[in-house]
C-alpha cells in the first residue's frame, strides 16, 4: 500500500513567495502573518502565478475566487488557495479597471474554480478569457447583464419606511447602505 | 422451522400487538394537550407597555422589518404602541435582547396559524395580552 | 464518440421534481443505461445572501448565515461571527469558547445523522432513514432547551454566545449522546457489513485525492481518501476550544484503491466523524469553566467596525466553510461578504465524477457527497 503521491513535497510560505517573485518580478508581496501569504498579482500574470502555485503546492485546494466592487469602475479579484500539507493560506489579489474588465481564466489549471469564475462573471461583469462556459449560474434570465453585486445595482429599500422611524439623514452612513 | 416454534412466534407477535393496543400512544393529543416547551422558547412576543420607553431599539434591531412603532399611541406616560407583522418575523430574538427595559419578551405560544394574512398582523391590543380567541371546531372548543 | 451513440443519446433532467433531487436539477445525457455527460445546474434556491448581508448589521448577519444551512446551524453562522470578531478584535470569554465548540460538534452530529438517514432513502433502504432521524430528535430537543429554537438557533454572537447552559440543557445533551452512543455502533455494523449495502456503494463514485482537491472538495470527502485534512487541527482557531481535548482526525483508507474513495468509504468516514464529535463533546462537557458568556462591551464594539478585512473559516460538516468580510471605516454593515460553501465544489464535481456511471448510481454518487443546496445557491 503506497502513500498518496500528493504527500511527497512540502514547501514553506516564504519559499513560495520567493519562487513566485523570481519567476514574475512584478508580483509584490503584501504581508505574511504566520501561515498566511498575500500576493498582489498584475492581471496579465495570473495564469503564470496560479500555474506556479499548482506546481509548487502539491495539494492546493482552490477555496474560492471572488470579486469586490471598489466603485468607480475598479474591481479587485481575490483567489484563495489552502494547502493542508504546508498549513498555508495563499491569497492572490488582482486589481482590475474598466467598465468590462477582463482577466485570464485559470479554470483549466484548477477545475474547481470554473464555477467560481462563472459566478463572478454574472455578479460583477468581470470577463474571464478562455473560460469554456460563461452561462448564468445562479441568476435568473432577467438579471442577465445587470450584475447585482456591483454597488451600482440598487435594491428596493421601500420597506424601511414601514418601521415608523424617521428616515436616515441623506449623506449619513445609514442612508448609503 | 417446526410447527411449535412458528406458533410461538405468532404468540409473541400477538402479545406485542395486544400490549401496544392497551398502552397510551406516544404522540400528544394535540390540541387537547401540548408538548413541553422550554422556558427559552422563542414564540410570539408580549409587549409590556408599562415598562416601555419608546426607545425603538427593537425596531432598529429587527432584521426583517417586522416591527412598526407608533409613538403617538400612548397608554402610559412615555410608552409607544408596537405592531408586529408575524408574516415577516423570523423569531430570531434580537428585539428581545435589544430591549433594556424588560418591556418585550418571547412567550411559549408558537401555534400562530390564522385563516387570513391580516390576522397575523398583531396590533397593540393583541401584543399586550396572551389571551386569544378560542378555537372552535365541530362544536368543540380548544385552547 | 461515434455518431450512432450520439443519435441514441437522450437528455434527462434529473430534478427539480424528483424526490431525491430535493429541488435542484441536473441535466444528464444518457446512452442506454450509462451517463455520458452531466451538467449540474445551480440557482434554484438562489436568494442572494451575499447582497442581503450587505444590508444587515453585524448582529443580524449571522441569522442569514444559519438559514443557509439549517442542518448545521451552529457551524454555518460561525464564520461570520469569527470574521466580525477578527475585525473588531473582540476577546471571547473562556466559557463561551468551550460552549461554542460543544454546540458546533453537536450540530455536526445532528447534520451527519440527518445525512445518513437521507442517504438510506436515496439508496432505497427506507427503514434506514428513520433510525438516525429518531436519535436526531433528541439533539433537536437539546438545541431547543438551550436556545429556544429547534433549527434556527442564532446562538453565537460577536464576542461570545447568547444563551447560557443550564442544568437541563446539559442533561438533554447528555441524553442525546447516550442514545447515540448506544445505537450508532449497532447501526454502523449492520449497515457497513451488509452485503447489499456493499454491492450498492463499493466502487461507485471513485475519485482520488489529488483529483478531488483540484475540484475543490474538502472535509469528509477528502478525509475518506486517507488525507487528514481538517481545519480544526490544521488552522487552530483561538476562539474555539479544540486544543482542550485529545482527539485525532479520522481518516478512511480504501484497501483496494489506496488514495481513492468510493461511496462506501465516504459513508464509513462519516460514521467515524460522528464518533469523533461525540468523543469531543464528552471530553469538553466536564471542562466548561465558570464565568461570563459574552464580553459585555461586545455589543457596542460590534455596532460600528473599523476598516478591515477578515477571512473566517471553519471546518463544517461538509468541508471548508469560509466567509470573507470586508468593511469600510465606521460602517454598520459589511462592504462585501463572500460565502464559500463546501457543497459548491461537491455539486460542481458531479460534472467530472458522474460520466461513465449508470443512471441508477447517480443518486448514490450525489448522495454520498453530502450535498446541501443552501451552500451552493446561497
XYZ file of C-alpha atoms in Angstrom:
698
model
C 0.000 0.000 0.000
C 1.524 3.293 -1.031
C 1.024 6.759 0.323
C -0.893 9.160 -1.910
C 1.647 10.984 -4.063
C 0.417 14.428 -3.059
C 2.214 13.818 0.220
C 5.617 13.984 -1.347
C 6.718 17.605 -1.245
C 6.401 20.282 1.384
C 7.164 23.926 0.825
C 7.178 26.906 3.167
C 5.193 30.122 2.528
C 8.362 32.179 2.172
C 9.765 29.717 -0.370
C 6.555 30.022 -2.408
C 6.765 33.801 -2.292
C 10.388 33.708 -3.373
C 9.746 31.292 -6.218
C 6.827 33.368 -7.498
C 8.788 36.596 -7.338
C 11.808 35.175 -9.084
C 9.662 33.993 -11.960
C 7.356 37.009 -12.113
C 9.234 40.035 -10.729
C 6.220 42.345 -10.989
C 4.373 40.418 -8.261
C 4.526 42.156 -4.912
C 4.144 40.538 -1.563
C 1.700 42.332 0.669
C 2.119 40.691 4.013
C 2.860 37.385 5.614
C 1.429 36.611 9.028
C 2.231 33.136 10.209
C 0.905 30.806 7.559
C -0.969 33.412 5.526
C 0.592 34.645 2.334
C -0.786 37.532 0.312
C 0.494 38.348 -3.132
C -0.574 41.218 -5.378
C -0.526 39.978 -8.936
C -0.881 42.079 -12.091
C -3.807 40.846 -14.232
C -1.580 39.679 -17.081
C 0.469 37.332 -14.882
C -2.316 35.500 -13.083
C -2.037 32.376 -15.198
C 1.704 32.144 -14.584
C 1.336 32.572 -10.839
C -1.516 30.090 -10.481
C 0.344 27.604 -12.656
C 3.410 28.016 -10.471
C 1.340 27.506 -7.320
C -0.055 24.350 -8.864
C 3.472 23.050 -9.400
C 4.878 24.118 -6.049
C 1.999 23.167 -3.776
C 1.106 19.581 -4.458
C -2.161 19.585 -2.522
C -3.503 23.066 -3.247
C -7.221 23.328 -2.541
C -8.809 26.105 -4.613
C -11.060 27.626 -1.984
C -12.624 30.436 -3.921
C -12.398 33.266 -6.380
C -14.470 36.326 -5.786
C -14.697 39.919 -6.803
C -15.020 43.096 -4.813
C -16.505 46.226 -6.306
C -14.289 49.132 -5.191
C -16.558 51.611 -7.028
C -15.626 53.980 -9.878
C -15.062 51.033 -12.218
C -12.351 49.489 -10.075
C -12.583 45.883 -9.087
C -10.484 43.504 -7.108
C -10.337 39.750 -7.610
C -9.169 37.531 -4.794
C -8.038 33.944 -5.333
C -7.730 31.835 -2.200
C -5.783 28.578 -2.000
C -5.297 26.384 1.019
C -2.643 23.759 1.451
C -3.202 21.162 4.126
C 0.294 19.761 3.915
C 2.038 23.099 4.442
C -0.757 24.644 6.530
C -0.638 27.611 4.212
C -3.344 30.018 3.118
C -2.395 31.788 -0.062
C -4.313 34.817 -1.305
C -3.727 36.320 -4.717
C -5.103 39.798 -5.330
C -5.700 41.152 -8.788
C -6.766 44.757 -9.384
C -8.886 45.394 -12.439
C -10.199 48.529 -14.054
C -12.693 49.459 -16.731
C -16.384 49.003 -17.354
C -15.898 45.489 -18.697
C -12.693 44.272 -17.037
C -11.137 41.076 -18.268
C -8.695 38.597 -16.842
C -7.372 35.218 -17.941
C -9.308 32.212 -16.764
C -7.458 29.659 -14.647
C -10.139 27.003 -14.660
C -8.084 24.593 -16.764
C -5.417 24.554 -14.042
C -7.896 24.265 -11.177
C -11.220 22.941 -12.486
C -12.819 23.738 -9.117
C -12.580 27.433 -9.902
C -14.743 27.111 -13.010
C -17.987 27.797 -11.203
C -16.472 30.485 -9.009
C -15.414 32.320 -12.153
C -18.844 31.831 -13.677
C -20.419 33.315 -10.580
C -18.021 36.269 -10.517
C -18.808 36.893 -14.169
C -22.557 37.075 -13.665
C -22.377 39.025 -10.415
C -19.695 41.587 -11.291
C -19.412 41.534 -15.056
C -15.752 40.521 -14.992
C -14.845 38.625 -18.142
C -12.700 35.512 -17.997
C -10.760 34.921 -21.199
C -10.619 31.280 -22.141
C -13.422 30.147 -19.870
C -15.341 27.392 -21.658
C -18.777 28.134 -20.333
C -19.843 31.570 -19.072
C -23.583 30.958 -18.852
C -25.571 32.260 -15.895
C -25.045 30.068 -12.864
C -27.267 31.360 -10.081
C -29.191 34.268 -11.518
C -32.484 34.111 -13.403
C -32.536 35.211 -17.040
C -33.990 38.644 -16.361
C -30.979 39.652 -14.266
C -28.546 38.768 -17.033
C -26.177 41.687 -17.582
C -27.427 43.605 -14.546
C -24.504 42.480 -12.331
C -26.324 42.587 -8.987
C -23.324 42.539 -6.664
C -21.960 45.767 -8.092
C -22.555 48.691 -5.779
C -24.322 50.476 -8.617
C -27.172 47.953 -8.529
C -29.835 49.477 -6.313
C -32.186 47.282 -4.360
C -35.679 48.100 -3.246
C -35.483 49.834 0.122
C -39.140 50.878 0.315
C -39.923 48.567 3.201
C -37.698 50.577 5.530
C -40.275 53.358 5.621
C -42.763 50.971 7.204
C -40.963 50.940 10.557
C -42.372 54.264 11.700
C -38.867 55.531 12.419
C -37.665 58.835 10.958
C -35.728 58.478 7.711
C -31.945 58.497 7.882
C -30.407 61.844 7.012
C -29.240 61.943 3.404
C -25.473 61.616 3.283
C -25.181 59.711 6.540
C -23.692 56.223 6.659
C -27.086 54.613 7.169
C -28.544 56.305 4.113
C -25.785 54.942 1.912
C -26.040 51.304 2.797
C -38.835 -24.485 11.282
C -41.141 -26.530 13.363
C -44.831 -26.094 13.925
C -44.436 -25.138 17.590
C -41.782 -22.530 17.023
C -43.980 -20.874 14.401
C -46.848 -20.944 16.860
C -44.555 -19.425 19.465
C -43.646 -16.636 17.070
C -47.289 -15.941 16.379
C -47.999 -15.739 20.088
C -45.085 -13.401 20.611
C -46.321 -11.123 17.894
C -49.840 -11.226 19.295
C -48.603 -10.430 22.783
C -46.692 -7.429 21.454
C -49.739 -6.276 19.495
C -52.055 -6.504 22.488
C -49.581 -4.714 24.709
C -49.272 -1.884 22.200
C -53.069 -1.660 21.846
C -53.517 -1.220 25.550
C -50.784 1.374 26.094
C -51.163 5.070 25.606
C -49.908 6.456 22.279
C -46.521 8.102 22.204
C -47.875 11.156 20.433
C -49.549 14.116 22.107
C -53.298 14.632 21.804
C -52.917 17.979 20.191
C -54.728 20.368 20.676
C -56.103 18.905 23.914
C -52.609 18.728 25.276
C -49.465 20.351 24.036
C -45.888 19.249 24.069
C -43.313 20.526 26.519
C -41.806 23.879 25.680
C -38.681 25.069 27.478
C -38.589 28.490 29.099
C -36.276 29.775 26.423
C -38.755 29.061 23.622
C -38.835 31.857 21.118
C -42.541 32.038 20.388
C -44.748 35.080 19.798
C -43.866 38.233 21.711
C -45.602 40.009 24.537
C -45.242 43.738 24.921
C -45.477 45.121 28.444
C -46.380 48.701 27.803
C -45.925 49.811 31.396
C -42.161 49.310 31.075
C -41.799 50.535 27.518
C -39.934 53.802 26.947
C -40.437 54.128 23.185
C -36.698 53.929 22.556
C -37.320 51.975 19.317
C -34.297 49.726 19.865
C -36.374 46.662 18.986
C -37.393 48.236 15.691
C -33.773 49.002 14.817
C -32.627 45.528 15.774
C -35.197 43.729 13.657
C -33.577 42.212 10.562
C -36.820 41.723 8.646
C -38.667 44.973 9.438
C -41.428 43.052 11.161
C -41.972 45.649 13.891
C -43.626 49.011 13.383
C -43.642 51.590 16.145
C -46.375 54.164 16.652
C -45.186 56.808 19.068
C -48.472 58.742 19.018
C -50.453 55.909 20.553
C -49.817 56.241 24.272
C -51.330 54.373 27.151
C -48.894 55.398 29.882
C -46.521 58.306 30.285
C -43.852 57.527 27.695
C -44.691 54.247 26.027
C -45.437 53.516 22.405
C -47.540 51.019 20.534
C -45.861 48.178 18.675
C -47.351 46.498 15.642
C -45.887 43.094 14.864
C -46.135 41.503 11.474
C -45.853 37.773 12.037
C -45.755 37.064 8.336
C -42.254 38.546 8.410
C -40.988 37.736 11.894
C -38.292 35.056 11.937
C -38.223 34.701 15.743
C -34.530 35.457 15.972
C -34.739 37.041 19.418
C -32.746 40.162 18.581
C -35.563 42.533 19.591
C -35.910 40.875 22.987
C -32.162 41.096 23.548
C -32.163 44.723 22.438
C -34.826 45.710 24.990
C -33.115 47.176 28.038
C -36.318 47.942 29.961
C -37.937 44.498 30.261
C -40.778 45.512 28.032
C -40.617 42.859 25.305
C -40.476 39.111 25.827
C -40.909 35.907 23.931
C -43.664 33.582 25.069
C -44.176 29.878 24.680
C -47.026 30.302 22.220
C -45.869 29.032 18.840
C -49.104 27.915 17.156
C -49.779 31.153 15.376
C -51.603 29.911 12.311
C -54.542 32.016 11.268
C -57.094 32.000 8.496
C -56.028 35.168 6.742
C -52.846 37.112 6.269
C -54.277 40.159 8.032
C -54.904 38.164 11.199
C -51.173 37.641 11.562
C -50.547 41.372 11.829
C -50.786 41.873 15.543
C -51.870 45.309 16.695
C -51.035 46.855 20.079
C -54.104 45.324 21.723
C -53.046 41.784 20.825
C -49.380 42.412 21.630
C -50.221 43.333 25.210
C -52.038 40.169 26.138
C -51.708 36.436 25.768
C -55.448 35.853 25.592
C -56.821 34.931 22.242
C -59.959 33.800 20.565
C -60.762 30.207 21.489
C -60.593 27.867 18.555
C -63.956 26.319 17.757
C -64.175 23.311 15.506
C -67.143 20.963 15.058
C -68.803 22.315 18.141
C -65.800 21.737 20.356
C -63.626 24.394 21.884
C -59.881 24.132 22.028
C -57.285 26.324 23.772
C -17.863 9.206 -29.548
C -19.201 7.541 -32.682
C -22.279 9.096 -34.309
C -24.615 6.133 -33.724
C -24.196 6.505 -29.993
C -24.884 10.223 -30.108
C -28.084 9.545 -32.004
C -29.171 7.230 -29.252
C -28.360 9.713 -26.523
C -31.256 11.057 -24.527
C -31.253 14.087 -22.321
C -32.903 13.688 -18.977
C -33.483 16.345 -16.374
C -32.865 14.822 -13.002
C -34.934 17.053 -10.794
C -36.157 19.500 -9.668
C -39.287 17.438 -9.060
C -37.544 14.171 -8.301
C -37.750 13.322 -4.624
C -34.063 12.665 -4.074
C -33.194 15.705 -6.131
C -34.517 17.887 -3.281
C -35.378 20.683 -5.644
C -32.292 21.074 -7.786
C -31.834 19.954 -11.351
C -29.061 18.161 -13.171
C -29.099 17.615 -16.903
C -27.922 14.135 -17.776
C -27.111 12.837 -21.240
C -27.799 9.142 -21.269
C -26.848 6.416 -23.695
C -28.573 3.196 -22.825
C -28.151 2.940 -19.104
C -24.954 4.964 -18.933
C -24.487 8.642 -18.292
C -22.098 10.197 -20.780
C -22.443 13.805 -19.778
C -23.585 15.561 -16.654
C -24.405 19.239 -16.434
C -25.311 20.351 -12.909
C -27.473 23.452 -12.747
C -27.314 25.596 -9.661
C -29.513 28.539 -8.848
C -32.889 27.091 -7.974
C -32.600 28.347 -4.392
C -30.622 31.482 -5.006
C -31.677 34.133 -2.502
C -28.706 36.475 -2.942
C -27.454 36.024 0.598
C -24.299 37.946 -0.162
C -26.233 41.023 -1.234
C -28.554 40.625 1.757
C -25.563 40.554 4.087
C -24.511 43.956 2.769
C -27.718 45.411 4.181
C -27.692 43.745 7.590
C -25.650 44.902 10.530
C -23.159 42.679 12.306
C -25.654 41.297 14.811
C -28.159 40.388 12.096
C -25.755 38.882 9.581
C -25.320 35.600 11.416
C -29.064 34.998 11.070
C -28.761 34.861 7.302
C -25.783 32.536 7.535
C -27.547 29.997 9.696
C -30.518 29.977 7.375
C -28.306 28.895 4.502
C -27.857 25.515 6.091
C -30.295 24.749 8.866
C -28.839 21.316 9.499
C -25.527 22.683 10.707
C -26.852 25.983 12.012
C -24.245 26.368 14.755
C -21.438 25.776 12.290
C -22.918 27.840 9.495
C -23.227 31.026 11.487
C -19.744 30.725 12.943
C -17.583 32.011 10.018
C -19.466 35.286 10.025
C -19.152 35.706 13.772
C -15.494 34.804 13.565
C -14.830 37.362 10.833
C -16.574 40.091 12.828
C -14.541 39.164 15.888
C -11.341 39.359 13.883
C -12.055 42.837 12.571
C -13.376 44.220 15.864
C -10.630 42.378 17.803
C -13.050 41.038 20.366
C -11.964 38.652 23.084
C -14.157 35.671 23.675
C -14.576 34.521 27.278
C -13.280 31.072 28.096
C -16.726 29.705 28.893
C -18.154 30.903 25.593
C -15.296 29.277 23.679
C -15.969 25.872 25.168
C -19.736 26.199 24.838
C -19.429 27.149 21.199
C -17.235 24.176 20.487
C -19.608 21.789 22.194
C -22.621 23.075 20.313
C -20.785 23.091 16.997
C -19.874 19.459 17.437
C -23.432 18.630 18.446
C -24.607 20.363 15.319
C -22.159 18.322 13.252
C -23.544 15.113 14.710
C -27.076 16.286 14.000
C -26.245 17.108 10.418
C -24.458 13.825 9.794
C -27.287 11.858 11.380
C -29.698 13.583 9.054
C -27.442 12.875 6.120
C -27.080 9.159 6.572
C -30.783 8.769 7.051
C -31.367 10.616 3.844
C -28.686 8.589 2.107
C -30.583 5.473 3.149
C -33.695 6.808 1.494
C -31.743 7.552 -1.654
C -30.424 4.010 -1.740
C -33.927 2.683 -1.312
C -33.377 1.357 2.205
C -36.264 3.211 3.685
C -36.092 1.702 7.155
C -32.585 3.107 7.463
C -33.974 6.616 7.060
C -35.838 6.691 10.312
C -33.270 5.160 12.661
C -30.937 8.167 12.784
C -33.770 10.647 12.500
C -35.165 9.433 15.801
C -31.797 9.995 17.502
C -31.566 13.354 15.838
C -34.777 14.469 17.524
C -33.008 14.241 20.869
C -30.347 16.637 19.668
C -33.034 18.982 18.419
C -34.670 18.874 21.839
C -31.340 19.763 23.425
C -30.914 22.655 20.999
C -34.401 23.857 21.821
C -33.779 23.678 25.538
C -30.628 25.733 25.148
C -31.554 28.326 22.547
C -35.321 28.254 22.310
C -35.478 27.136 18.727
C -35.018 23.770 17.134
C -33.373 24.726 13.875
C -32.752 28.457 13.540
C -30.709 28.620 16.694
C -28.941 32.024 16.380
C -26.512 31.036 19.109
C -23.170 32.714 18.502
C -22.910 36.461 18.717
C -19.768 38.524 18.134
C -17.836 38.260 21.390
C -19.471 35.191 22.870
C -22.703 33.270 22.849
C -26.247 34.373 23.545
C -27.679 31.646 25.724
C -26.088 30.040 28.742
C -26.006 26.344 29.550
C -28.329 25.339 32.321
C -28.618 22.046 34.120
C -31.465 20.841 31.981
C -29.864 21.600 28.620
C -26.697 19.750 29.626
C -28.804 16.839 30.774
C -30.675 16.741 27.489
C -27.459 16.899 25.510
C -26.068 14.010 27.521
C -29.254 12.050 26.998
C -28.946 12.565 23.262
C -25.320 11.448 23.362
C -26.167 8.385 25.450
C -28.754 7.338 22.952
C -26.399 7.978 20.054
C -23.549 6.018 21.596
C -25.872 3.170 22.386
C -27.418 2.872 18.955
C -24.799 4.085 16.496
C -22.333 1.136 16.772
C -25.181 -1.283 16.094
C -26.316 0.625 13.051
C -22.777 1.025 11.815
C -22.080 -2.692 11.957
C -25.456 -3.511 10.491
C -25.016 -1.185 7.531
C -21.327 -1.379 6.758
C -21.233 -5.165 6.953
C -24.382 -5.640 4.949
C -23.631 -7.272 1.578
C -26.499 -5.388 -0.044
C -25.117 -2.082 1.061
C -21.642 -3.032 -0.114
C -22.919 -4.033 -3.536
C -24.711 -0.736 -3.865
C -21.863 1.514 -2.762
C -18.478 -0.148 -3.336
C -16.520 1.176 -6.328
C -19.162 3.763 -7.037
C -18.137 7.363 -7.419
C -14.463 6.557 -7.170
C -12.055 9.504 -7.259
C -8.581 10.025 -5.917
C -7.447 12.706 -3.536
C -5.415 14.799 -5.957
C -8.383 14.977 -8.320
C -10.795 15.810 -5.521
C -8.599 18.625 -4.268
C -8.432 20.082 -7.773
C -12.214 20.120 -7.923
C -12.277 21.888 -4.565
C -13.686 19.057 -2.475
C -12.867 19.163 1.202
C -13.946 17.757 4.537
C -15.136 14.147 4.817
C -14.969 13.655 1.047
C -11.198 14.151 1.142
C -10.668 12.541 4.532
C -12.224 9.385 3.105
C -9.262 9.227 0.691
C -6.890 8.943 3.631
C -5.766 12.544 3.941
C -6.316 14.057 7.398
C -7.281 17.460 6.073
C -9.224 19.103 8.839
C -9.263 22.796 9.696
C -9.915 22.014 13.341
C -6.359 20.698 13.572
C -4.656 22.463 10.657
C -5.748 26.007 11.315
C -6.379 26.157 15.069
C -8.892 28.821 15.920
C -8.166 30.833 19.096
C -11.891 31.356 19.628
C -12.660 27.646 19.778
C -11.517 25.066 22.277
C -10.414 22.084 20.218
C -6.983 22.066 21.842
C -8.561 21.345 25.225
C -9.361 17.780 24.326
C -7.491 14.874 22.889
C -8.652 13.666 19.512
C -7.371 12.517 16.175
C -8.610 13.411 12.717
C -10.462 10.317 11.482
C -9.480 9.007 8.075
C -10.602 6.080 5.975
C -8.394 4.150 3.600
C -9.657 2.061 0.763
C -7.726 -1.198 0.668
C -8.345 -1.994 -2.990
C -7.635 1.504 -4.271
C -5.267 3.336 -1.937
C -5.614 7.087 -2.059
C -9.082 6.878 -3.546
C -12.520 6.784 -2.046
C -15.896 5.442 -3.104
C -19.366 5.908 -1.676
C -18.775 3.166 0.891
C -15.662 4.916 2.233
C -17.484 8.205 2.484
C -20.233 6.522 4.462
C -17.815 4.876 6.879
C -15.843 8.115 7.146
C -18.950 9.953 8.247
C -19.660 7.345 10.900
C -16.163 7.987 12.210
C -16.831 11.715 12.164
C -19.890 11.219 14.341
C -17.855 9.191 16.825
C -15.076 11.792 16.931
C -17.559 14.585 17.522
C -19.261 12.625 20.278
C -15.936 11.997 21.984
C -15.013 15.698 21.744
C -18.296 16.676 23.391
C -17.832 14.035 26.077
C -14.389 15.403 26.887
C -15.416 19.044 26.829
C -18.644 18.833 28.843
C -16.921 18.430 32.252
C -14.391 21.106 31.330
C -16.833 24.005 30.880
C -15.359 26.732 33.087
C -17.361 29.255 35.078
C -17.514 32.863 34.001
C -19.320 35.251 31.697
C -20.634 34.006 28.374
C -20.230 37.222 26.432
C -17.891 40.153 26.544
C -20.130 42.961 27.953
C -18.665 45.539 25.599
C -19.001 43.309 22.541
C -22.384 44.649 21.519
C -21.173 48.230 21.459
C -17.931 47.283 19.729
C -19.653 45.271 17.014
C -22.029 48.121 16.280
C -19.558 50.000 14.124
C -16.476 48.221 12.866
C -13.176 49.738 11.767
C -11.978 49.317 8.212
C -10.588 45.880 7.672
C -10.730 42.507 6.052
C -11.150 39.155 7.674
C -11.417 35.597 6.496
C -13.468 33.468 8.866
C -13.083 29.746 8.339
C -14.492 26.709 9.998
C -14.443 23.012 9.262
C -18.089 22.464 8.528
C -19.829 19.134 8.329
C -19.372 19.097 4.577
C -15.966 20.724 4.350
C -14.241 24.062 4.438
C -16.797 26.778 5.089
C -15.459 30.284 4.853
C -16.654 33.835 4.820
C -14.689 36.790 3.550
C -15.718 40.052 5.150
C -14.592 43.497 4.093
C -15.743 46.556 5.979
C -15.473 50.243 5.286
C -14.477 52.568 8.098
C -17.086 53.044 10.871
C -19.626 51.094 8.870
C -22.649 49.404 10.352
C -22.869 46.887 7.536
C -20.262 44.885 5.610
C -18.884 46.304 2.403
C -18.598 42.865 0.871
C -19.271 39.430 2.214
C -18.404 36.334 0.238
C -19.658 32.965 1.359
C -17.761 29.868 0.303
C -19.990 26.891 0.859
C -18.386 23.456 0.798
C -21.097 21.973 -1.406
C -20.415 24.444 -4.190
C -17.458 22.227 -5.008
C -19.205 18.913 -4.430
C -22.035 19.829 -6.746
C -19.590 21.033 -9.376
C -17.543 17.834 -9.107
C -20.528 15.795 -10.323
C -19.676 17.090 -13.767
C -16.449 15.067 -13.684
C -17.484 12.309 -11.336
C -20.715 11.089 -12.843
C -19.953 10.439 -16.560
C -19.357 6.752 -17.088
C -21.566 5.507 -14.312
C -25.028 4.085 -14.702
C -28.142 6.130 -14.204
C -29.089 4.181 -11.088
C -25.767 5.062 -9.471
C -26.212 8.773 -9.982
C -28.256 9.155 -6.823
C -25.691 7.167 -4.852
C -22.796 9.324 -6.023
C -24.706 12.502 -5.477
C -25.978 11.480 -2.068
C -22.628 10.232 -0.850
C -21.066 13.681 -1.310
C -23.481 15.097 1.283
C -24.936 17.861 -0.862
C -26.948 20.697 0.575
C -28.402 23.200 -1.891
C -28.219 26.140 0.512
C -24.463 26.067 0.310
C -24.165 26.391 -3.424
C -27.147 28.579 -4.185
C -26.827 30.877 -1.189
